[in-house]
Amino acid sequence: MEQAELTTEQVLKRDIPWETYMMTKLISGTDLQLLRRYDNRPESYRAQLLDDDGPAYVRVFVTILRDIFKEETVEYVLALIDEMLAANPKRARLFHDKSLANDDPYEPFLRLLWKGNWFIQEKSCKILALIVSARPKTQDGLLSNGEASNSKSKITCIDDVLKGLVEWLCAQLKKPSHPSRSIPTAISCLATLLKEPVVRSLFVRLDGVKLLIPSICPASTQQSIQLLYETSLCVWLLSYYEPAIEYLATSRTLPRLVDVVKSSTKEKVVRVVVLTFKNLLSKGAFGAQMVDLGLPQIVQNLKAQAWSDEDLLEALNQLEEGLKDNIKKLSSFDKYKQEVLLGHLDWSPMHKDPAFWRENITNFEENDFQILRVLITILDTSNDPRALAVACFDLSQFIQHHPAGRVIVTDLKTKERVMKLMNHENAEVTKNALLCIQRLFLGAKYASFLQV
């Protein structure tokens, strides 16, 4: 059987030679007694043992993982811990009990992340994420395990634990160890860990934000809906962190989230995406993008549905009000600027509105003609015929309406780029490239006679 396909149930059917380990001094007599009492017992009986003497059992499990390297035994103990935490996640606090102050609860799991087969990696990841999340908050110079921060103990520093864990999670998103389970496992753990500011910082520094984006897409099966929910949860948590917001702004995150919210009927998915929109609305250019992507209408449609979650209904109302305010604040040039900077050029009304060009022509001089330069870059880089046609048309409008338009566009080496497009296979592109060239050669004096 493939190791990747092992299940906890199968692993727990094994007989582990605990007596042999005691004879070879890998475990103590006390450890053996505890294991005999716990092993192969009903869950209710084990629960009582953990309630009575939980830290002692945790110490035995961690000691075995630290000192014994036989794969079957490592898998077995990880399965025991996984089963224990699955039944009650709060048991992760046992790993931080004061009686274990001199034991390192992190090292075995951190090491096994990189060295074991997939079963070992997956269990170690889930367990480590729970243990890390359950640690007491640092107080009065104490580390999570109760050691003084200047202690000479060899206990793994929590910063190193988080760094190692986040590095492994990013590695799984980049190059999965398991074809179907690596990405869901990594994202599920991140959805827990990204509640911590230090993890957000690590994740952004490791360029992790862009690794989440492919998982933001409409889902149909139960598994894919859960993955989408946990990915959206990660993005929502990142939307509280400014450096992450910069990454989100330069990726296709927002259009993907809009596609999700348009097609999803799962309330928890819609809620977390709407809360993300609410967080991003006031940040940078997100408000303008949301308007351009048709979010106001989508919010109207969502409000008309029968949601039972009051938090979602309140978030939809707040988002609707925020979008209305955004639309009021946005000038026509702000909208135009967003369209150009995003490269999503289309025949929106402002392009062919003479009043728009007359009133805003001096705005094109901002940041050393930034918008003009982006239009010219679109001619070189875009494969979208509509975007190419609109860019050519807008350049022709700039030449016509700016007193020095012809000189400026010529100085920016535009002519050769536009002339190449006169041979484009799309008629709309060639027509507007020709118009631009005519205005470039004729100048503003005669350009007004040209008709589109």
CSV table of C-alpha atoms in Angstrom, one decimal:
chain,number,residue,atom,x,y,z
A,1,MET,CA,0.0,0.0,0.0
A,2,GLU,CA,1.2,3.5,-0.8
A,3,GLN,CA,2.3,5.4,2.3
A,4,ALA,CA,0.4,8.4,1.0
A,5,GLU,CA,-2.8,6.5,1.2
A,6,LEU,CA,-2.4,5.3,4.8
A,7,THR,CA,-5.3,6.2,7.2
A,8,THR,CA,-5.2,6.7,10.9
A,9,GLU,CA,-7.5,3.7,11.4
A,10,GLN,CA,-5.1,1.4,9.6
A,11,VAL,CA,-2.1,2.7,11.5
A,12,LEU,CA,-3.7,2.3,14.9
A,13,LYS,CA,-4.4,-1.4,14.2
A,14,ARG,CA,-0.6,-2.1,14.4
A,15,ASP,CA,1.0,-3.8,17.4
A,16,ILE,CA,3.9,-1.8,18.6
A,17,PRO,CA,6.7,-3.6,20.6
A,18,TRP,CA,6.7,-1.2,23.6
A,19,GLU,CA,8.4,-3.8,25.8
A,20,THR,CA,11.4,-4.1,23.4
A,21,TYR,CA,11.7,-0.3,23.4
A,22,MET,CA,11.9,-0.4,27.2
A,23,MET,CA,14.5,-3.2,27.2
A,24,THR,CA,16.7,-1.1,24.9
A,25,LYS,CA,16.2,1.9,27.2
A,26,LEU,CA,14.4,4.0,24.5
A,27,ILE,CA,11.5,4.4,26.9
A,28,SER,CA,11.3,4.2,30.7
A,29,GLY,CA,9.4,1.7,32.8
A,30,THR,CA,7.0,4.5,33.7
A,31,ASP,CA,6.5,5.3,30.0
A,32,LEU,CA,5.7,1.6,29.3
A,33,GLN,CA,3.1,1.5,32.1
A,34,LEU,CA,1.4,4.6,30.7
A,35,LEU,CA,1.4,3.2,27.2
A,36,ARG,CA,0.0,-0.2,28.3
A,37,ARG,CA,-2.8,1.7,30.1
A,38,TYR,CA,-3.6,3.9,27.1
A,39,ASP,CA,-2.9,1.7,24.0
A,40,ASN,CA,-5.9,-0.2,22.4
A,41,ARG,CA,-8.4,1.3,24.8
A,42,PRO,CA,-11.9,2.7,24.0
A,43,GLU,CA,-12.0,6.4,23.3
A,44,SER,CA,-14.1,7.1,26.5
A,45,TYR,CA,-11.5,5.3,28.6
A,46,ARG,CA,-8.6,7.3,27.0
A,47,ALA,CA,-10.5,10.5,27.5
A,48,GLN,CA,-10.6,9.9,31.2
A,49,LEU,CA,-6.9,9.1,31.3
A,50,LEU,CA,-6.1,12.4,29.5
A,51,ASP,CA,-8.4,14.3,31.9
A,52,ASP,CA,-6.6,12.7,34.9
A,53,ASP,CA,-3.0,12.8,33.7
A,54,GLY,CA,-2.9,14.4,30.3
A,55,PRO,CA,0.6,16.0,30.5
A,56,ALA,CA,2.2,12.7,31.4
A,57,TYR,CA,0.8,11.1,28.2
A,58,VAL,CA,1.9,14.0,26.1
A,59,ARG,CA,5.4,13.7,27.6
A,60,VAL,CA,5.5,10.0,26.6
A,61,PHE,CA,4.4,10.8,23.0
A,62,VAL,CA,6.9,13.6,22.5
A,63,THR,CA,9.7,11.5,24.0
A,64,ILE,CA,9.0,8.6,21.6
A,65,LEU,CA,8.9,11.0,18.6
A,66,ARG,CA,12.2,12.6,19.8
A,67,ASP,CA,14.1,9.3,20.4
A,68,ILE,CA,12.6,6.6,18.2
A,69,PHE,CA,13.0,6.8,14.4
A,70,LYS,CA,11.3,3.6,13.2
A,71,GLU,CA,8.7,4.8,10.7
A,72,GLU,CA,5.9,2.5,11.8
A,73,THR,CA,6.2,3.6,15.4
A,74,VAL,CA,6.4,7.3,14.5
A,75,GLU,CA,3.3,7.0,12.4
A,76,TYR,CA,1.5,5.2,15.2
A,77,VAL,CA,2.3,7.8,17.8
A,78,LEU,CA,1.3,10.6,15.4
A,79,ALA,CA,-2.0,8.8,14.8
A,80,LEU,CA,-2.6,8.6,18.6
A,81,ILE,CA,-1.9,12.4,19.0
A,82,ASP,CA,-4.0,13.2,15.9
A,83,GLU,CA,-6.9,11.1,17.2
A,84,MET,CA,-6.6,12.7,20.7
A,85,LEU,CA,-6.7,16.3,19.3
A,86,ALA,CA,-9.4,15.5,16.7
A,87,ALA,CA,-11.7,14.4,19.6
A,88,ASN,CA,-10.9,17.6,21.5
A,89,PRO,CA,-8.7,20.3,20.0
A,90,LYS,CA,-8.4,22.0,23.4
A,91,ARG,CA,-6.1,19.1,24.5
A,92,ALA,CA,-3.3,20.9,22.5
A,93,ARG,CA,-2.9,23.0,25.7
A,94,LEU,CA,-1.5,19.9,27.4
A,95,PHE,CA,1.7,20.4,25.4
A,96,HIS,CA,2.2,23.7,27.2
A,97,ASP,CA,1.6,22.4,30.8
A,98,LYS,CA,4.1,23.8,33.3
A,99,SER,CA,5.1,20.3,34.2
A,100,LEU,CA,6.6,20.0,30.7
A,101,ALA,CA,8.6,23.2,31.0
A,102,ASN,CA,11.9,21.4,30.2
A,103,ASP,CA,10.5,19.4,27.3
A,104,ASP,CA,10.5,20.8,23.7
A,105,PRO,CA,7.0,20.2,22.4
A,106,TYR,CA,7.8,21.5,18.9
A,107,GLU,CA,11.1,20.0,17.7
A,108,PRO,CA,9.9,16.4,16.8
A,109,PHE,CA,7.0,17.7,14.7
A,110,LEU,CA,9.1,20.4,13.0
A,111,ARG,CA,11.8,17.9,12.1
A,112,LEU,CA,9.2,15.3,10.8
A,113,LEU,CA,7.7,17.9,8.5
A,114,TRP,CA,10.7,17.7,6.2
A,115,LYS,CA,11.8,14.1,6.7
A,116,GLY,CA,8.8,11.8,6.8
A,117,ASN,CA,6.5,10.3,4.2
A,118,TRP,CA,3.2,12.1,3.4
A,119,PHE,CA,1.3,10.5,6.3
A,120,ILE,CA,4.0,11.7,8.7
A,121,GLN,CA,4.2,15.2,7.2
A,122,GLU,CA,0.4,15.7,7.2
A,123,LYS,CA,-0.1,14.6,10.8
A,124,SER,CA,3.0,16.6,12.0
A,125,CYS,CA,1.7,19.7,10.2
A,126,LYS,CA,-1.8,19.5,11.7
A,127,ILE,CA,-0.6,18.7,15.2
A,128,LEU,CA,2.1,21.4,15.1
A,129,ALA,CA,-0.4,24.0,13.9
A,130,LEU,CA,-2.8,23.1,16.8
A,131,ILE,CA,0.0,23.1,19.4
A,132,VAL,CA,1.4,26.5,18.2
A,133,SER,CA,-2.1,28.0,18.2
A,134,ALA,CA,-2.8,26.7,21.8
A,135,ARG,CA,0.3,28.2,23.3
A,136,PRO,CA,-0.2,30.8,26.1
A,137,LYS,CA,0.6,34.3,25.0
A,138,THR,CA,4.0,35.6,25.9
A,139,GLN,CA,3.9,37.6,29.2
A,140,ASP,CA,6.5,39.3,31.4
A,141,GLY,CA,9.4,38.1,29.3
A,142,LEU,CA,8.3,34.4,29.4
A,143,LEU,CA,8.2,32.2,26.3
A,144,SER,CA,5.2,30.1,25.6
A,145,ASN,CA,6.5,27.1,27.5
A,146,GLY,CA,7.2,29.1,30.7
A,147,GLU,CA,10.9,29.4,30.2
A,148,ALA,CA,12.5,32.8,30.8
A,149,SER,CA,13.3,34.5,27.5
A,150,ASN,CA,17.0,34.5,28.3
A,151,SER,CA,17.0,30.8,29.3
A,152,LYS,CA,19.9,28.7,28.1
A,153,SER,CA,17.5,25.8,27.6
A,154,LYS,CA,17.6,24.1,24.1
A,155,ILE,CA,13.8,24.4,23.7
A,156,THR,CA,13.0,25.6,20.1
A,157,CYS,CA,12.2,29.3,20.0
A,158,ILE,CA,8.6,29.9,18.9
A,159,ASP,CA,9.9,32.3,16.1
A,160,ASP,CA,11.9,29.4,14.6
A,161,VAL,CA,8.9,27.1,14.9
A,162,LEU,CA,6.6,29.5,13.1
A,163,LYS,CA,9.2,30.2,10.4
A,164,GLY,CA,9.8,26.5,9.8
A,165,LEU,CA,6.1,25.7,9.7
A,166,VAL,CA,5.2,28.6,7.3
A,167,GLU,CA,8.2,27.7,5.1
A,168,TRP,CA,6.9,24.1,4.8
A,169,LEU,CA,3.3,25.3,4.1
A,170,CYS,CA,4.6,27.6,1.3
A,171,ALA,CA,6.7,24.8,-0.1
A,172,GLN,CA,3.6,22.6,-0.3
A,173,LEU,CA,1.7,25.3,-2.1
A,174,LYS,CA,4.6,25.7,-4.6
A,175,LYS,CA,5.5,22.0,-5.1
A,176,PRO,CA,3.0,19.6,-3.4
A,177,SER,CA,4.3,16.4,-1.9
A,178,HIS,CA,0.9,14.8,-2.4
A,179,PRO,CA,-1.1,15.4,-5.6
A,180,SER,CA,-4.5,16.0,-4.0
A,181,ARG,CA,-4.0,16.6,-0.2
A,182,SER,CA,-0.9,18.9,0.1
A,183,ILE,CA,-2.7,22.1,-0.9
A,184,PRO,CA,-5.9,21.6,1.2
A,185,THR,CA,-3.8,20.6,4.2
A,186,ALA,CA,-1.5,23.7,3.8
A,187,ILE,CA,-4.4,26.1,3.3
A,188,SER,CA,-6.4,24.6,6.3
A,189,CYS,CA,-3.4,25.1,8.6
A,190,LEU,CA,-2.8,28.7,7.2
A,191,ALA,CA,-6.5,29.5,7.9
A,192,THR,CA,-5.7,28.8,11.6
A,193,LEU,CA,-2.2,30.3,11.8
A,194,LEU,CA,-2.8,33.6,9.9
A,195,LYS,CA,-4.8,34.8,12.9
A,196,GLU,CA,-1.4,35.7,14.3
A,197,PRO,CA,0.3,38.9,13.0
A,198,VAL,CA,3.8,37.3,13.1
A,199,VAL,CA,2.6,34.5,10.7
A,200,ARG,CA,1.1,37.1,8.3
A,201,SER,CA,4.4,38.8,8.2
A,202,LEU,CA,6.3,35.6,7.6
A,203,PHE,CA,3.8,34.5,4.9
A,204,VAL,CA,4.2,37.8,3.0
A,205,ARG,CA,8.0,37.8,3.3
A,206,LEU,CA,8.0,34.2,1.8
A,207,ASP,CA,5.9,35.5,-1.2
A,208,GLY,CA,3.0,33.3,0.0
A,209,VAL,CA,0.1,35.5,-1.0
A,210,LYS,CA,0.4,34.8,-4.7
A,211,LEU,CA,0.4,31.0,-3.9
A,212,LEU,CA,-3.1,31.3,-2.5
A,213,ILE,CA,-4.6,32.9,-5.6
A,214,PRO,CA,-5.1,29.8,-7.8
A,215,SER,CA,-7.4,28.3,-5.1
A,216,ILE,CA,-9.8,31.3,-5.3
A,217,CYS,CA,-12.2,29.9,-7.9
A,218,PRO,CA,-15.9,28.8,-8.0
A,219,ALA,CA,-16.3,25.4,-6.4
A,220,SER,CA,-18.9,22.6,-6.7
A,221,THR,CA,-17.9,19.6,-4.7
A,222,GLN,CA,-18.0,19.5,-0.9
A,223,GLN,CA,-14.2,19.2,-0.8
A,224,SER,CA,-13.6,22.1,-3.2
A,225,ILE,CA,-16.1,24.3,-1.3
A,226,GLN,CA,-14.2,23.7,1.9
A,227,LEU,CA,-10.9,24.5,0.2
A,228,LEU,CA,-12.4,27.7,-1.3
A,229,TYR,CA,-13.8,28.7,2.2
A,230,GLU,CA,-10.5,28.2,3.9
A,231,THR,CA,-8.6,30.1,1.1
A,232,SER,CA,-11.1,32.9,1.3
A,233,LEU,CA,-10.6,32.9,5.1
A,234,CYS,CA,-6.8,33.3,4.6
A,235,VAL,CA,-7.4,36.3,2.2
A,236,TRP,CA,-9.8,37.8,4.8
A,237,LEU,CA,-7.1,37.5,7.6
A,238,LEU,CA,-4.5,39.0,5.2
A,239,SER,CA,-6.8,41.9,4.5
A,240,TYR,CA,-6.0,43.2,8.0
A,241,TYR,CA,-2.3,43.4,7.2
A,242,GLU,CA,-1.0,46.4,5.1
A,243,PRO,CA,2.0,44.7,3.3
A,244,ALA,CA,-0.3,41.8,2.3
A,245,ILE,CA,-2.9,44.3,0.9
A,246,GLU,CA,-0.2,45.6,-1.5
A,247,TYR,CA,0.3,42.0,-2.8
A,248,LEU,CA,-3.5,41.6,-3.1
A,249,ALA,CA,-3.8,44.8,-5.1
A,250,THR,CA,-1.3,43.8,-7.7
A,251,SER,CA,-2.7,40.3,-8.3
A,252,ARG,CA,-6.0,39.0,-9.8
A,253,THR,CA,-7.4,38.5,-6.3
A,254,LEU,CA,-10.3,40.9,-6.5
A,255,PRO,CA,-11.8,39.7,-9.9
A,256,ARG,CA,-11.5,36.1,-8.6
A,257,LEU,CA,-13.3,36.9,-5.4
A,258,VAL,CA,-16.0,38.7,-7.4
A,259,ASP,CA,-16.4,35.5,-9.6
A,260,VAL,CA,-16.7,33.4,-6.4
A,261,VAL,CA,-19.3,35.6,-4.7
A,262,LYS,CA,-21.4,35.7,-8.0
A,263,SER,CA,-21.6,31.9,-8.3
A,264,SER,CA,-21.4,30.6,-4.7
A,265,THR,CA,-24.6,29.6,-2.8
A,266,LYS,CA,-22.6,28.5,0.3
A,267,GLU,CA,-23.4,31.0,3.1
A,268,LYS,CA,-20.1,30.7,4.9
A,269,VAL,CA,-18.1,31.3,1.6
A,270,VAL,CA,-20.2,34.4,0.7
A,271,ARG,CA,-19.9,35.8,4.2
A,272,VAL,CA,-16.1,35.6,4.4
A,273,VAL,CA,-15.7,37.1,0.9
A,274,VAL,CA,-18.1,40.0,1.6
A,275,LEU,CA,-16.2,40.7,4.8
A,276,THR,CA,-13.0,40.8,2.8
A,277,PHE,CA,-14.6,43.3,0.4
A,278,LYS,CA,-15.6,45.4,3.3
A,279,ASN,CA,-12.0,45.5,4.7
A,280,LEU,CA,-10.5,46.3,1.3
A,281,LEU,CA,-13.1,48.9,0.2
A,282,SER,CA,-11.2,51.9,1.7
A,283,LYS,CA,-7.7,50.7,0.8
A,284,GLY,CA,-6.0,52.2,-2.2
A,285,ALA,CA,-7.7,51.6,-5.6
A,286,PHE,CA,-9.8,48.6,-4.4
A,287,GLY,CA,-13.0,50.8,-4.2
A,288,ALA,CA,-12.7,51.9,-7.8
A,289,GLN,CA,-11.9,48.3,-8.9
A,290,MET,CA,-15.0,47.0,-7.1
A,291,VAL,CA,-17.2,49.5,-8.9
A,292,ASP,CA,-15.5,48.6,-12.3
A,293,LEU,CA,-16.1,44.9,-11.6
A,294,GLY,CA,-19.8,45.5,-11.1
A,295,LEU,CA,-19.9,44.8,-7.4
A,296,PRO,CA,-22.7,47.3,-6.6
A,297,GLN,CA,-25.1,45.2,-8.7
A,298,ILE,CA,-23.8,41.9,-7.3
A,299,VAL,CA,-24.4,43.2,-3.8
A,300,GLN,CA,-28.0,44.1,-4.8
A,301,ASN,CA,-28.5,40.5,-6.1
A,302,LEU,CA,-27.0,39.0,-2.9
A,303,LYS,CA,-29.3,41.1,-0.7
A,304,ALA,CA,-32.3,39.7,-2.5
A,305,GLN,CA,-31.4,36.2,-1.5
A,306,ALA,CA,-32.7,34.5,1.7
A,307,TRP,CA,-29.6,34.4,3.9
A,308,SER,CA,-30.1,33.2,7.5
A,309,ASP,CA,-26.8,34.8,8.8
A,310,GLU,CA,-27.4,38.2,10.3
A,311,ASP,CA,-23.7,39.1,10.2
A,312,LEU,CA,-23.8,38.5,6.4
A,313,LEU,CA,-26.9,40.7,6.0
A,314,GLU,CA,-25.3,43.5,8.0
A,315,ALA,CA,-22.0,43.2,6.1
A,316,LEU,CA,-23.9,43.4,2.8
A,317,ASN,CA,-25.7,46.6,3.9
A,318,GLN,CA,-22.4,48.2,5.0
A,319,LEU,CA,-20.7,47.1,1.8
A,320,GLU,CA,-23.5,48.6,-0.2
A,321,GLU,CA,-23.3,52.0,1.6
A,322,GLY,CA,-19.5,52.0,1.2
A,323,LEU,CA,-19.7,51.3,-2.5
A,324,LYS,CA,-22.3,54.2,-2.9
A,325,ASP,CA,-19.9,56.6,-1.1
A,326,ASN,CA,-17.0,55.4,-3.3
A,327,ILE,CA,-19.0,56.0,-6.5
A,328,LYS,CA,-19.8,59.5,-5.3
A,329,LYS,CA,-16.1,60.3,-4.6
A,330,LEU,CA,-14.7,58.8,-7.8
A,331,SER,CA,-14.2,61.5,-10.5
A,332,SER,CA,-14.4,60.3,-14.1
A,333,PHE,CA,-10.6,60.6,-14.4
A,334,ASP,CA,-10.1,58.4,-11.3
A,335,LYS,CA,-12.2,55.7,-13.0
A,336,TYR,CA,-10.3,56.2,-16.2
A,337,LYS,CA,-7.0,55.9,-14.4
A,338,GLN,CA,-8.0,52.7,-12.7
A,339,GLU,CA,-9.1,51.2,-16.0
A,340,VAL,CA,-5.7,52.0,-17.6
A,341,LEU,CA,-3.5,50.9,-14.6
A,342,LEU,CA,-5.3,47.6,-14.4
A,343,GLY,CA,-5.0,47.1,-18.2
A,344,HIS,CA,-8.8,46.4,-18.4
A,345,LEU,CA,-9.5,48.9,-21.3
A,346,ASP,CA,-13.0,48.8,-22.7
A,347,TRP,CA,-15.3,51.2,-24.6
A,348,SER,CA,-16.7,52.8,-21.5
A,349,PRO,CA,-18.5,56.1,-22.2
A,350,MET,CA,-15.7,58.4,-21.1
A,351,HIS,CA,-13.3,57.3,-23.9
A,352,LYS,CA,-15.5,58.9,-26.6
A,353,ASP,CA,-16.8,61.8,-24.6
A,354,PRO,CA,-15.1,65.1,-25.8
A,355,ALA,CA,-16.0,66.8,-22.5
A,356,PHE,CA,-14.0,64.2,-20.6
A,357,TRP,CA,-10.9,64.9,-22.7
A,358,ARG,CA,-11.3,68.7,-22.5
A,359,GLU,CA,-11.8,68.7,-18.8
A,360,ASN,CA,-9.1,66.2,-17.9
A,361,ILE,CA,-6.4,66.6,-20.5
A,362,THR,CA,-4.0,68.3,-18.0
A,363,ASN,CA,-4.4,65.4,-15.6
A,364,PHE,CA,-2.5,63.3,-18.0
A,365,GLU,CA,0.7,65.3,-17.1
A,366,GLU,CA,0.6,63.8,-13.5
A,367,ASN,CA,3.7,61.7,-12.5
A,368,ASP,CA,5.6,62.5,-15.7
A,369,PHE,CA,2.8,61.4,-18.0
A,370,GLN,CA,2.4,58.1,-16.1
A,371,ILE,CA,-1.0,57.2,-17.7
A,372,LEU,CA,0.3,58.0,-21.2
A,373,ARG,CA,3.3,55.7,-20.6
A,374,VAL,CA,1.0,52.9,-19.4
A,375,LEU,CA,-1.2,53.2,-22.5
A,376,ILE,CA,2.0,52.9,-24.6
A,377,THR,CA,3.1,49.8,-22.6
A,378,ILE,CA,-0.3,48.2,-23.3
A,379,LEU,CA,0.4,48.5,-27.0
A,380,ASP,CA,3.5,46.4,-26.5
A,381,THR,CA,2.2,43.9,-23.9
A,382,SER,CA,-1.5,43.3,-24.4
A,383,ASN,CA,-3.0,40.4,-26.4
A,384,ASP,CA,-6.5,41.7,-26.0
A,385,PRO,CA,-7.7,43.4,-29.3
A,386,ARG,CA,-10.2,45.5,-27.4
A,387,ALA,CA,-7.5,46.9,-25.1
A,388,LEU,CA,-5.2,47.6,-28.1
A,389,ALA,CA,-8.0,49.4,-30.0
A,390,VAL,CA,-9.0,51.6,-27.0
A,391,ALA,CA,-5.3,52.4,-26.2
A,392,CYS,CA,-4.8,53.6,-29.8
A,393,PHE,CA,-8.0,55.7,-29.7
A,394,ASP,CA,-7.0,57.3,-26.4
A,395,LEU,CA,-3.6,58.2,-27.7
A,396,SER,CA,-5.3,59.9,-30.7
A,397,GLN,CA,-7.5,61.8,-28.3
A,398,PHE,CA,-4.5,63.0,-26.3
A,399,ILE,CA,-2.8,64.2,-29.4
A,400,GLN,CA,-5.9,66.1,-30.4
A,401,HIS,CA,-6.7,67.7,-27.1
A,402,HIS,CA,-3.3,68.5,-25.5
A,403,PRO,CA,-1.5,71.6,-26.9
A,404,ALA,CA,1.8,69.6,-27.1
A,405,GLY,CA,0.2,66.2,-27.6
A,406,ARG,CA,1.9,65.4,-30.9
A,407,VAL,CA,5.4,66.3,-29.6
A,408,ILE,CA,4.9,64.4,-26.3
A,409,VAL,CA,3.6,61.2,-28.0
A,410,THR,CA,6.4,61.3,-30.6
A,411,ASP,CA,9.1,61.8,-27.9
A,412,LEU,CA,7.7,58.7,-26.1
A,413,LYS,CA,8.6,56.6,-29.2
A,414,THR,CA,4.9,55.8,-29.9
A,415,LYS,CA,4.8,56.0,-33.7
A,416,GLU,CA,6.6,52.7,-34.4
A,417,ARG,CA,4.5,50.8,-31.9
A,418,VAL,CA,1.2,52.1,-33.4
A,419,MET,CA,2.4,51.5,-37.0
A,420,LYS,CA,3.0,47.8,-36.2
A,421,LEU,CA,-0.7,47.6,-35.1
A,422,MET,CA,-1.9,48.9,-38.5
A,423,ASN,CA,-1.3,45.3,-39.8
A,424,HIS,CA,-3.2,43.7,-36.9
A,425,GLU,CA,-5.6,40.9,-37.8
A,426,ASN,CA,-8.4,42.6,-35.8
A,427,ALA,CA,-10.3,45.3,-37.8
A,428,GLU,CA,-11.1,47.4,-34.7
A,429,VAL,CA,-7.3,47.6,-33.8
A,430,THR,CA,-6.2,48.6,-37.4
A,431,LYS,CA,-8.9,51.3,-37.6
A,432,ASN,CA,-7.9,52.9,-34.4
A,433,ALA,CA,-4.2,52.5,-35.1
A,434,LEU,CA,-4.7,54.3,-38.4
A,435,LEU,CA,-6.6,57.1,-36.7
A,436,CYS,CA,-3.8,57.5,-34.2
A,437,ILE,CA,-1.1,57.7,-36.9
A,438,GLN,CA,-3.2,60.2,-38.9
A,439,ARG,CA,-3.5,62.5,-35.9
A,440,LEU,CA,0.2,62.0,-35.2
A,441,PHE,CA,1.2,63.1,-38.7
A,442,LEU,CA,-1.5,65.8,-39.2
A,443,GLY,CA,-1.3,67.4,-35.7
A,444,ALA,CA,-4.1,68.9,-33.7
A,445,LYS,CA,-4.9,71.6,-36.3
A,446,TYR,CA,-6.3,69.1,-38.8
A,447,ALA,CA,-7.1,66.2,-36.5
A,448,SER,CA,-10.5,67.5,-35.5
A,449,PHE,CA,-11.7,66.9,-39.1
A,450,LEU,CA,-11.0,63.2,-38.8
A,451,GLN,CA,-14.0,61.1,-37.9
A,452,VAL,CA,-13.9,57.8,-36.0
